[in-house]
Coordinates of C-alpha atoms in Angstrom, one line a residue:
X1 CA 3.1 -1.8 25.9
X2 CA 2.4 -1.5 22.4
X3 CA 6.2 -2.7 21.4
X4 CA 6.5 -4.9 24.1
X5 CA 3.6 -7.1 22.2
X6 CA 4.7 -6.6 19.0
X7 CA 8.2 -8.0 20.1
X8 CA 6.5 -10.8 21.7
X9 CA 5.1 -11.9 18.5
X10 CA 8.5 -11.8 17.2
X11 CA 9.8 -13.9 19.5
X12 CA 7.0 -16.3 19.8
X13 CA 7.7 -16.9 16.1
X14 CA 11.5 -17.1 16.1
X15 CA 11.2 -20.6 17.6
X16 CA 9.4 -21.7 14.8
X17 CA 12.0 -20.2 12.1
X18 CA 15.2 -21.6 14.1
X19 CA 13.6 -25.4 14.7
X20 CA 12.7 -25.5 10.9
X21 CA 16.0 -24.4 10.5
X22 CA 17.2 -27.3 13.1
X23 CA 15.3 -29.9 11.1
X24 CA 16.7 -29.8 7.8
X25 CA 20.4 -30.6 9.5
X26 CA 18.5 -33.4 11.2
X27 CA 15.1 -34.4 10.1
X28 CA 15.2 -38.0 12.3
X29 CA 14.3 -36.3 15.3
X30 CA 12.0 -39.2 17.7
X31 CA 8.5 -38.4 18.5
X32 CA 9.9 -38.5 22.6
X33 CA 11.8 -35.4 21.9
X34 CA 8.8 -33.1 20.5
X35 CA 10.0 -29.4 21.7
X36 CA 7.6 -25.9 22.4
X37 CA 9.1 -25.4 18.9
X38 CA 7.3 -28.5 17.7
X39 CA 3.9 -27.3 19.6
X40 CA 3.8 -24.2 17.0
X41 CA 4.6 -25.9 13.9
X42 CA 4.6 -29.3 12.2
X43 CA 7.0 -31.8 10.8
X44 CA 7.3 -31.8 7.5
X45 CA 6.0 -34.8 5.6
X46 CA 9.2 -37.4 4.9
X47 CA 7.5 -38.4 1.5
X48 CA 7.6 -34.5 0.8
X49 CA 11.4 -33.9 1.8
X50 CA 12.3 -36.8 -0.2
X51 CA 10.2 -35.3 -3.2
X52 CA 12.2 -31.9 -2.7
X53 CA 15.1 -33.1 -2.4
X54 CA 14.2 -35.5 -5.8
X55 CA 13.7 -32.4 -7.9
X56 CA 16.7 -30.5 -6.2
X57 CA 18.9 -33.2 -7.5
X58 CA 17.4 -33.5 -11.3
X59 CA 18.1 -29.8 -11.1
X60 CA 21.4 -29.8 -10.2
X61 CA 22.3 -32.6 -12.5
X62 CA 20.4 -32.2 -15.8
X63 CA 19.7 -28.5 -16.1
X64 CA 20.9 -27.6 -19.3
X65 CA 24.0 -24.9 -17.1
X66 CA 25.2 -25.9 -14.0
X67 CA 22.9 -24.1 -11.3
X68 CA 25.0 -22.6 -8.1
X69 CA 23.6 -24.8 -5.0
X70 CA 22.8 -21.4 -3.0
X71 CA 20.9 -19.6 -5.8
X72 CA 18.8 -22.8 -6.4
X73 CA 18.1 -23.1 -2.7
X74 CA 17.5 -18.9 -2.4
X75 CA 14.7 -19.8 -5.6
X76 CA 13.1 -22.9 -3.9
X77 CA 12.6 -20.8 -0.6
X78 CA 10.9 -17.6 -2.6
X79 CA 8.8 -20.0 -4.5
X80 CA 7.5 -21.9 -1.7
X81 CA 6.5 -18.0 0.2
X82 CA 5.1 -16.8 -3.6
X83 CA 2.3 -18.8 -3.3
X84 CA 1.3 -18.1 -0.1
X85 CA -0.2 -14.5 -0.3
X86 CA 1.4 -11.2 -2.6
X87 CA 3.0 -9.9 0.9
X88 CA 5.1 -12.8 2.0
X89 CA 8.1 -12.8 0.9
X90 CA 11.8 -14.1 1.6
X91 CA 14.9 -11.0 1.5
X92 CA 18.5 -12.3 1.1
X93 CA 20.7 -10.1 3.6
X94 CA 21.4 -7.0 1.3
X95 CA 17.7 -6.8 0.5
X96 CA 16.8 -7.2 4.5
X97 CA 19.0 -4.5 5.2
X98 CA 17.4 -2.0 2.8
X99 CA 14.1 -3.3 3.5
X100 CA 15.1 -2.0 7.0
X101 CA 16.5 1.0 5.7
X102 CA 13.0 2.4 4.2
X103 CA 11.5 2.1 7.6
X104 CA 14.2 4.0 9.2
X105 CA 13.2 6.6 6.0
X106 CA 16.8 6.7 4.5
X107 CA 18.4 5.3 1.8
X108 CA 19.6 5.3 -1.9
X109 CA 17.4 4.4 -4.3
X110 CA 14.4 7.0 -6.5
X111 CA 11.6 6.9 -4.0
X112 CA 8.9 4.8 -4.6
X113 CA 7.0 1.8 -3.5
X114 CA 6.5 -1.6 -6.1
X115 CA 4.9 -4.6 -6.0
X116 CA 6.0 -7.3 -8.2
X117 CA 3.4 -8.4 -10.7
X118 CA 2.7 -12.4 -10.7
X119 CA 3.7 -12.8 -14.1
X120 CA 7.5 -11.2 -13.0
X121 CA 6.9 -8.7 -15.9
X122 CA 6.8 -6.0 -14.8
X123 CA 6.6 -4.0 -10.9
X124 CA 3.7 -1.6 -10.2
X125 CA 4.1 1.3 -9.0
X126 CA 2.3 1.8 -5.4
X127 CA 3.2 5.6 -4.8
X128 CA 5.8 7.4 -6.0
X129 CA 7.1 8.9 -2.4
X130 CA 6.7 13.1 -2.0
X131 CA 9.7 15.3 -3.2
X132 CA 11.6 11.9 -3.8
X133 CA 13.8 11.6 -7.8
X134 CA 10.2 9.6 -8.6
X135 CA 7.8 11.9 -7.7
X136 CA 10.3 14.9 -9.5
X137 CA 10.6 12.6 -13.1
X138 CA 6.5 12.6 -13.2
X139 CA 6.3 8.7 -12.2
X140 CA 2.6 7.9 -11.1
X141 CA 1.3 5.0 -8.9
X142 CA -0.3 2.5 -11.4
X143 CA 2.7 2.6 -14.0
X144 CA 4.0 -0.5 -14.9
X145 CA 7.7 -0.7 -15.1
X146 CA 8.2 -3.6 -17.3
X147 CA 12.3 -2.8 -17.5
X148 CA 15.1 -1.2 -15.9
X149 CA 18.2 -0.2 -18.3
X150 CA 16.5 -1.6 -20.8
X151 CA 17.0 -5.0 -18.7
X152 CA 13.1 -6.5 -18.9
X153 CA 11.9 -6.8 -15.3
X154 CA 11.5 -11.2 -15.5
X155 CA 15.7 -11.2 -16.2
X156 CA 16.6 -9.0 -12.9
X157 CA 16.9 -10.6 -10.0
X158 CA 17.3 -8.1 -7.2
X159 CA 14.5 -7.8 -5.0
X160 CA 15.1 -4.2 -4.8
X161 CA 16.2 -3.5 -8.2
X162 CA 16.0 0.8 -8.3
X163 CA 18.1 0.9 -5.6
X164 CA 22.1 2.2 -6.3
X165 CA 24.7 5.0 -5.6
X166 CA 23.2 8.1 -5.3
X167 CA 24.0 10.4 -8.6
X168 CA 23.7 7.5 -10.5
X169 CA 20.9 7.6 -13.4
X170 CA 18.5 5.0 -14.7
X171 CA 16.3 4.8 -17.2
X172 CA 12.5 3.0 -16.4
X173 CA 9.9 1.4 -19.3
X174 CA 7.1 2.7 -18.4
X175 CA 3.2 1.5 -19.5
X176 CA 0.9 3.9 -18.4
X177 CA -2.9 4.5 -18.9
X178 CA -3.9 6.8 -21.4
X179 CA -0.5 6.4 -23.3
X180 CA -0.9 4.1 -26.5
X181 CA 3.0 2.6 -26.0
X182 CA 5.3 2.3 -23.6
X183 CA 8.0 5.0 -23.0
X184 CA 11.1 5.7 -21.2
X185 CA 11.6 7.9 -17.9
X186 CA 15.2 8.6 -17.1
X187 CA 15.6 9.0 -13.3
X188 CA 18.6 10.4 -11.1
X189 CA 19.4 8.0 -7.9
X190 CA 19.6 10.3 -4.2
X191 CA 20.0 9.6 -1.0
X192 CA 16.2 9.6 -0.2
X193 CA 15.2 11.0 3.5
X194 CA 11.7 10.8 3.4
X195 CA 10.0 13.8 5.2
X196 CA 6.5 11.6 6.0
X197 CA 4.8 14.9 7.4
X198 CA 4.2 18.1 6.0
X199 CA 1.6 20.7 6.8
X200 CA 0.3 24.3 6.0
X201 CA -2.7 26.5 6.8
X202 CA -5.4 26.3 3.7
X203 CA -7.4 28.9 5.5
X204 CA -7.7 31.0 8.5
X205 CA -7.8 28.4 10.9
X206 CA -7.8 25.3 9.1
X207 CA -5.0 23.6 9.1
X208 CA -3.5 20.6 6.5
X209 CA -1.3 17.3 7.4
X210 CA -0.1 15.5 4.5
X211 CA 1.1 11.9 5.7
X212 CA 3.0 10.3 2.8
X213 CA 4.1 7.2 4.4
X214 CA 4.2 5.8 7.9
X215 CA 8.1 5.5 9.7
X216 CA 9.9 5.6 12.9
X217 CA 9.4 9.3 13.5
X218 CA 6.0 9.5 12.1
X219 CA 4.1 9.9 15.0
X220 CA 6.7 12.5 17.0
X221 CA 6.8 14.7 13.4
X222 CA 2.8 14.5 13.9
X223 CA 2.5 16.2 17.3
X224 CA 5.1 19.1 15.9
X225 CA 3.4 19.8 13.3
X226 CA -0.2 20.1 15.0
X227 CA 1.6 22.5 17.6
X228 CA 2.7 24.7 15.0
X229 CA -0.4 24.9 12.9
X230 CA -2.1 25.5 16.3
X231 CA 0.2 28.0 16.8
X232 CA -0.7 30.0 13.8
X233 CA -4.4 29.9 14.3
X234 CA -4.1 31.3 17.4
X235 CA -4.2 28.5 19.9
X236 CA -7.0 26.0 18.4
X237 CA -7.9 24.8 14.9
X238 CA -11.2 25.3 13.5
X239 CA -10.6 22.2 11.5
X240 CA -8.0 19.9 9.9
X241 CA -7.6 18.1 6.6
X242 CA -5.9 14.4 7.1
X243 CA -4.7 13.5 3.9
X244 CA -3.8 10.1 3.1
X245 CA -4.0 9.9 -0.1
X246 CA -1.3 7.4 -2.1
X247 CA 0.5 6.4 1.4
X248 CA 1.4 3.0 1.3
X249 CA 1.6 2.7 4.5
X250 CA 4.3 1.8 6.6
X251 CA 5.2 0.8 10.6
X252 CA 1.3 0.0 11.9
X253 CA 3.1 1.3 15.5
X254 CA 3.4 5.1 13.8
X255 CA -0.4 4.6 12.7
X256 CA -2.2 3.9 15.6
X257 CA 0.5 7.0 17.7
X258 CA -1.4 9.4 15.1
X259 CA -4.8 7.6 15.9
X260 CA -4.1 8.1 19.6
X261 CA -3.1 11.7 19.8
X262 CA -6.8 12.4 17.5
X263 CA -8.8 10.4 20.4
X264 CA -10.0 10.4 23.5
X265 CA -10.8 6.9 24.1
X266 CA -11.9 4.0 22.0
X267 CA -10.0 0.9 19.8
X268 CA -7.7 1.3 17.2
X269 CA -7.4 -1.7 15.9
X270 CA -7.3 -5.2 16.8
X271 CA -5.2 -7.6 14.5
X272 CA -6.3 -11.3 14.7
X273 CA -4.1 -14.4 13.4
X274 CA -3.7 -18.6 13.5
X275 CA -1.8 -18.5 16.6
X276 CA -2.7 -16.3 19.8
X277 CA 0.0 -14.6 19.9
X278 CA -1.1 -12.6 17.1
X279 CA -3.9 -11.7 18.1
X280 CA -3.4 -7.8 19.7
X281 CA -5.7 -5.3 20.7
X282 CA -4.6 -1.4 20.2
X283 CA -6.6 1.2 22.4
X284 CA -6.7 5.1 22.4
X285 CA -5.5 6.7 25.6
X286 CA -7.3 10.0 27.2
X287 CA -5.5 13.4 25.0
X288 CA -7.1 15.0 21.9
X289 CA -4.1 17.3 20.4
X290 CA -6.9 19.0 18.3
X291 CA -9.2 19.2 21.7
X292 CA -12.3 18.2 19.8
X293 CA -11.9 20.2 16.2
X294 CA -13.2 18.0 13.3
X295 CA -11.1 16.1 11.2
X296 CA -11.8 15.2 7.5
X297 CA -9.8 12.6 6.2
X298 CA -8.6 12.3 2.4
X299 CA -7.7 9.0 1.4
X300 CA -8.0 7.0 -2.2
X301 CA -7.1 3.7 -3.9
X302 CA -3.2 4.5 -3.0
X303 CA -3.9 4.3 0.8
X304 CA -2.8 1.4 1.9
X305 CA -2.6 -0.7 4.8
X306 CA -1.6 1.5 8.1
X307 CA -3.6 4.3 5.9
X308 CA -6.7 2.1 6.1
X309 CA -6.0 1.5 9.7
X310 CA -5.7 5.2 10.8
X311 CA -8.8 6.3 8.6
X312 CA -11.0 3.0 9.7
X313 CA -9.8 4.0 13.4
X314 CA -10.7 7.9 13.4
X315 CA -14.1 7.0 11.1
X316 CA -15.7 4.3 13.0
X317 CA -15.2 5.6 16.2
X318 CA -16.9 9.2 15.3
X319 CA -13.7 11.1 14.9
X320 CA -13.3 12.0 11.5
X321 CA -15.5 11.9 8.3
X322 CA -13.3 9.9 5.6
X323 CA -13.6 11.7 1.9
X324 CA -12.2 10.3 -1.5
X325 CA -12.5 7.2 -3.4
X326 CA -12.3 3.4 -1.6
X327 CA -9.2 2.3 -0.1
X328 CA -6.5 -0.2 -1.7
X329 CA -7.6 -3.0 0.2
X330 CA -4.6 -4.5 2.4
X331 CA -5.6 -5.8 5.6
X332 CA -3.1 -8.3 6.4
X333 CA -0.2 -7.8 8.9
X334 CA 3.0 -8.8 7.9
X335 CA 6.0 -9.6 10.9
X336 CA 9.9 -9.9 9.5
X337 CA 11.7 -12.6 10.8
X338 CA 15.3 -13.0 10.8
X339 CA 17.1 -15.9 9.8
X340 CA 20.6 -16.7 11.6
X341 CA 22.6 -16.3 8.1
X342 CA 21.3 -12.7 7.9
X343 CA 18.6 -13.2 5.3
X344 CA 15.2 -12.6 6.7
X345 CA 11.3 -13.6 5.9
X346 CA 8.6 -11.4 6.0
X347 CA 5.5 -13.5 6.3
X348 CA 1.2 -12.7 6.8
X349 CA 1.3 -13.5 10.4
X350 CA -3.1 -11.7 11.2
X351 CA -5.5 -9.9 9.5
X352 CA -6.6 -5.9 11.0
X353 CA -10.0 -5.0 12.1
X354 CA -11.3 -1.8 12.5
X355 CA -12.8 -0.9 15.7
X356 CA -16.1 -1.8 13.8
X357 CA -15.0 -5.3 13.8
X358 CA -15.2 -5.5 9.8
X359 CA -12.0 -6.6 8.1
X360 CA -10.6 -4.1 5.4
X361 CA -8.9 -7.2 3.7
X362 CA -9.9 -6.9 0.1
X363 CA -12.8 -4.3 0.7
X364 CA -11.1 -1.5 1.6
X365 CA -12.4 2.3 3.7
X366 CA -15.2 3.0 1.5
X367 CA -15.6 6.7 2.1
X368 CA -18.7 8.8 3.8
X369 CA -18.0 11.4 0.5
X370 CA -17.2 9.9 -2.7
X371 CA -14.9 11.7 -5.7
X372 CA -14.2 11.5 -8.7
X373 CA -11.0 12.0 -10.9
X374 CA -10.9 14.4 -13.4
X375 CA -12.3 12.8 -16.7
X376 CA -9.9 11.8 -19.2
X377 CA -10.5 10.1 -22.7
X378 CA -9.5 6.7 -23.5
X379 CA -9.6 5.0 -20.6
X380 CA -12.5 2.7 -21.5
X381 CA -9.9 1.2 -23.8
X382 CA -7.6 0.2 -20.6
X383 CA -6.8 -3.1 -19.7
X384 CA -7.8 -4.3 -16.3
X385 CA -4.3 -4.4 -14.7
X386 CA -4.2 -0.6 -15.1
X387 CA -7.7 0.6 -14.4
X388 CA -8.7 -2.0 -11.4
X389 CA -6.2 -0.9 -8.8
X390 CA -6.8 -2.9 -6.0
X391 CA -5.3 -5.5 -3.5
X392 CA -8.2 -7.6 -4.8
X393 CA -7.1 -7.8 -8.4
X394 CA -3.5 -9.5 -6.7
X395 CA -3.5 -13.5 -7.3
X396 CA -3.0 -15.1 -4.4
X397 CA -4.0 -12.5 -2.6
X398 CA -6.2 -13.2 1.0
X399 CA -9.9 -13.4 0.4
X400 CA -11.5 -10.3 2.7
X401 CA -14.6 -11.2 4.4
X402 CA -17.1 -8.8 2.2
X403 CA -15.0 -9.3 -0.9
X404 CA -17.4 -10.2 -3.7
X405 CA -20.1 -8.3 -2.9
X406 CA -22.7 -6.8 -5.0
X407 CA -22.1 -3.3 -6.6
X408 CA -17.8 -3.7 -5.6
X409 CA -15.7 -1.6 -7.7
X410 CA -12.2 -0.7 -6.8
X411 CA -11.0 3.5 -5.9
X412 CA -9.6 5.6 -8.5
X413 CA -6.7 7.7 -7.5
X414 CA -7.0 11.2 -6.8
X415 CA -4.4 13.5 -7.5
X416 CA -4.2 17.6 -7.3
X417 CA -5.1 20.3 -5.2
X418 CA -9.2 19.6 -6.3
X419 CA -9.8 17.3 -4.0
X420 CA -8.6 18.8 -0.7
X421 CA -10.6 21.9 -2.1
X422 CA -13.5 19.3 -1.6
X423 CA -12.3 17.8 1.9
X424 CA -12.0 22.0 3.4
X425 CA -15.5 22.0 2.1
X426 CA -16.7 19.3 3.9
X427 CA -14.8 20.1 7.0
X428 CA -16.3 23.5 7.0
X429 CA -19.4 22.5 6.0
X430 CA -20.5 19.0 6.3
X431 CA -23.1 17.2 3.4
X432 CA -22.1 20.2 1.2
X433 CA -20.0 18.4 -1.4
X434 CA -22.6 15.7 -1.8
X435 CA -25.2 18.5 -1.9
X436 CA -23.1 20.2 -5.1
X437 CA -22.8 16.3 -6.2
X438 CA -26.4 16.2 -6.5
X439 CA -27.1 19.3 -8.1
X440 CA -24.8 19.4 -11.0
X441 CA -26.0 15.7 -11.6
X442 CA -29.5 17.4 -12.1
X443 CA -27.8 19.9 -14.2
X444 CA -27.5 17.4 -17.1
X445 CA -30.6 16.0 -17.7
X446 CA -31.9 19.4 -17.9
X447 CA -29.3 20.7 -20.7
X448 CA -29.6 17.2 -22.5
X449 CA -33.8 18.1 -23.0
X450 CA -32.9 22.2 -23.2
X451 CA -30.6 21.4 -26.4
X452 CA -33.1 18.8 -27.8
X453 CA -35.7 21.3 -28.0
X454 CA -33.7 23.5 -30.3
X455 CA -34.2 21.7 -33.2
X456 CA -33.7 23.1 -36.8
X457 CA -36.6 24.2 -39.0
X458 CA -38.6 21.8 -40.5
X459 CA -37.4 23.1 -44.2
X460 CA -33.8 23.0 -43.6
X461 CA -32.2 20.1 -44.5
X462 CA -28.6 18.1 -43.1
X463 CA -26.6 15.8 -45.3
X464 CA -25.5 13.0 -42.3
X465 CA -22.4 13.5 -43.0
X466 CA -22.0 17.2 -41.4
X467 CA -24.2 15.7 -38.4
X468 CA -21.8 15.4 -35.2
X469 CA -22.6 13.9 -32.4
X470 CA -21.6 15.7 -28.7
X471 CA -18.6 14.7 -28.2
X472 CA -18.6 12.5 -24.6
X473 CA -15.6 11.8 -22.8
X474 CA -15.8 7.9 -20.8
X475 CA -15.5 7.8 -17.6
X476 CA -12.4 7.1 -15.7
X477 CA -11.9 4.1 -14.3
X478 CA -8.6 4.9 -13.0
X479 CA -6.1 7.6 -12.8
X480 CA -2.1 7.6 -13.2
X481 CA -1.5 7.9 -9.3
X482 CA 0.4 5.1 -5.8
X483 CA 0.1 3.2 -3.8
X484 CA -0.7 0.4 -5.5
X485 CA 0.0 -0.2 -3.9
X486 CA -1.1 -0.9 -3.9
X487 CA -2.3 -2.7 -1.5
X488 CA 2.5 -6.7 -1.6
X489 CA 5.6 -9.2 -4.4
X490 CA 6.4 -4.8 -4.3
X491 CA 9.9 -5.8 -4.3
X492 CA 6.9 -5.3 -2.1
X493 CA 5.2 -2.0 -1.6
X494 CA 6.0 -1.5 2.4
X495 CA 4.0 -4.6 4.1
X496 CA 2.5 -3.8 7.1
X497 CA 4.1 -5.3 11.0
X498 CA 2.9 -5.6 14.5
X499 CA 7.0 -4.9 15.4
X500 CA 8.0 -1.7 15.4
X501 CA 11.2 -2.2 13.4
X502 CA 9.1 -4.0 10.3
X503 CA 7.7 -1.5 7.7
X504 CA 4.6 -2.5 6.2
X505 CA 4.7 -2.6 1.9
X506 CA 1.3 -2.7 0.2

């Protein structure tokens, strides 16, 4: 049922695609021959053709080189989707096709998700995908490539520019937080078969799932893995860590299979847009695989989109207590339409709610147990487009129903082993990391008065210049991850689709 309606919104909005196509070959259609097609969308304006089709012509016969009439069209169509929101975008055929190829989880390329900055300096890394030529070179999400070869990233033109024959090296400009310049990263091109689920026992009967992206055989890779950590705790799990953390999400279909197996009963999610038809409703059907264990899920400012989705799913409907730092943000649905010349557009179609009814669209899963990265110094000095890693911070970006509100500040990224020691904890135990929280806050004031008290004699006397103050390290605002990321344009991180054969990009 699920793909059935997510084809439907396909199809519903194919008319719309072929009769825009049908109008530019003959834009005098009469009012007496208005269509279904015409029911969904509008003419376009005369005065506004003619005004196109006034610049199109300066163009072609002033620009300083003669412009090919298929490149200038190609740019004309990719500017009039930039402005729209950071996930719509327009992919010629070769790009469509790989586009395709990341759902599918196989291709050539170094394994990680971008986002194209506004600017088209520089692409931003979302996540760097697990065991991928990416992850391997050290690549975090929230680097800034700002060029490829040495090539600056505003003079290439391929919308998936890391992509090439496997073997095949490149070298990436890197700008990264914490590092005073910019510095190069050499990377080897594979064939990259993402494994999107991996698992392993962290204790006696409690069991990990790592979930580093969301594809076609997400959800089946899922159920195997349960079974066989089930398997080695001797039939049931006492517990399971769910970590999300730096998944940029992927097909929405794959999400809410995961969701399902983990409930009972209960909504998904719901996904609401300008036309009916994309308005769905996704509900849990009767099966626990864990049969009622707890779940604690892990999830930071690199989980995006379907992440959001399957954490806002399992939190608000009792399931699973959500541990880390807030969410990237993206909670837009994107659908990819084909064109008839092979190219395709992948365009915002809805916005997801969580069974909650609150939009994570630019507010992001805030989670029940908040963490912290590991302090690093420096990062006070960062500029905003490394620390504030958030769909948010993207212009153009859709404006989220709570966004703006009091006290906001975006999720840091948290990488390591420390902070699934922290989710065990709190599956084990719940209110016990917050607990520790608390007391090693109270730990400080007490040292800062206990070392004040030891003062020096009243005769013994300190030039200022040997005084030295304790040294403080600033808080981080935001570690090298994912991904961005977050949450879309990434030669877009994967967007989120209804359709089962559309990936999502944050």
């Amino acid at each position: 049922m699920r793909v059935a309606r997510s084809a439907t919104l396909l199809l519903a909005l194919l008319p719309a695609v072929s009769w825009a196509q049908q109008t530019a070959e003959a834009p005098a259609r009469g009012a007496d021959a208005a269509t279904t097609e015409e029911a969904v969308t509008s003419r376009v304006p005369l005065e506004e053709i003619r005004r196109y089709v006034a610049v199109y012509n300066a163009v072609r016969a002033a620009y300083v080189d003669p412009v090919d009439d298929k490149k200038l069209m190609q740019s004309a169509i990719r500017g009039l989707l930039l402005d729209l929101d950071p996930h719509s975008t327009y992919f010629d055929k070769e790009d469509a096709e790989a586009f395709d190829e990341q759902a599918n989880g196989a291709y050539d390329g170094i394994g990680v998700e971008l986002q194209q900055q506004p600017d088209n300096s520089s692409l931003k890394v979302i996540s760097p995908i697990d065991d991928t030529p990416a992850a391997r070179a050290g690549i975090l999400a929230g680097d800034l490539i700002i060029a490829i070869d040495g090539k600056p990233i505003s003079a290439i033109e391929a919308t998936e520019p890391l992509r090439g024959v496997a073997g095949t090296k490149v070298v990436l400009t890197l700008v990264r937080e914490g590092k005073p310049k910019p510095f190069d990263v050499s990377v080897t091109r594979e064939t990259i078969r993402v494994t999107s689920v991996r698992s392993r026992m962290l204790e006696p009967g409690y069991g990990y799932i790592r979930l580093s992206t969301f594809q076609a055989d997400t959800g089946a890779d899922f159920q195997k893995h349960v079974a066989q950590l089930q398997q080695q705790a001797g039939g049931k799990l006492k517990g399971l860590v769910l970590d999300l953390r730096s998944n940029p999400g992927g097909l929405l279909t794959a999400a809410v299979q995961v969701a399902d197996d983990l409930l009972e009963k209960g909504n998904i999610v719901s996904t609401r847009g300008r036309i009916s038809i994309s308005d769905a409703r996704f509900d849990a059907t009767p099966g626990d695989l864990l049969k009622g264990a707890p779940v604690v899920v892990l999830a930071d400012a690199g989980s995006a989109s379907a992440s959001e989705v399957l954490a806002g799913a399992l939190r608000d409907n009792g399931r699973a207590r959500v541990v880390g730092s807030r969410t990237f943000g993206k909670g837009s649905v994107q659908t990819v339409l084909p064109l008839d010349n092979g190219d395709s557009v992948k365009l915002t179609t809805a916005r997801y709610f969580t069974p909650s009814g609150k939009s994570i669209q630019a507010t992001g899963i805030i989670p029940d147990v908040l963490l912290q990265p590991e302090k690093r110094a420096g990062d006070d000095d960062l500029p905003a487009s490394l620390t504030d890693y958030s769909e948010a911070t993207l212009p153009g970006h859709l404006r989220g129903d709570e966004e703006g509100t009091e006290g906001y500040k975006a999720g840091d990224v948290l990488p390591g082993d420390g902070p699934i020691n922290d989710a065990l904890a709190e599956l084990k135990q719940p209110g016990s990391v917050l607990a520790r929280q608390k007391a090693e806050a109270a730990k400080k004031p007490a040292a800062k008065s206990a070392g004040a008290a030891v003062a020096k004699p009243a005769d013994a006397t300190v030039k200022p210049a040997e005084t030295k103050p304790a040294e403080t390290k600033p808080a981080e605002t935001k570690p090298a991850e994912q991904p961005a990321a977050a949450p879309a344009t990434p030669a877009p991180a994967k967007p989120e689709a209804p359709a089962s054969t559309a990936p999502i990009k944050p």
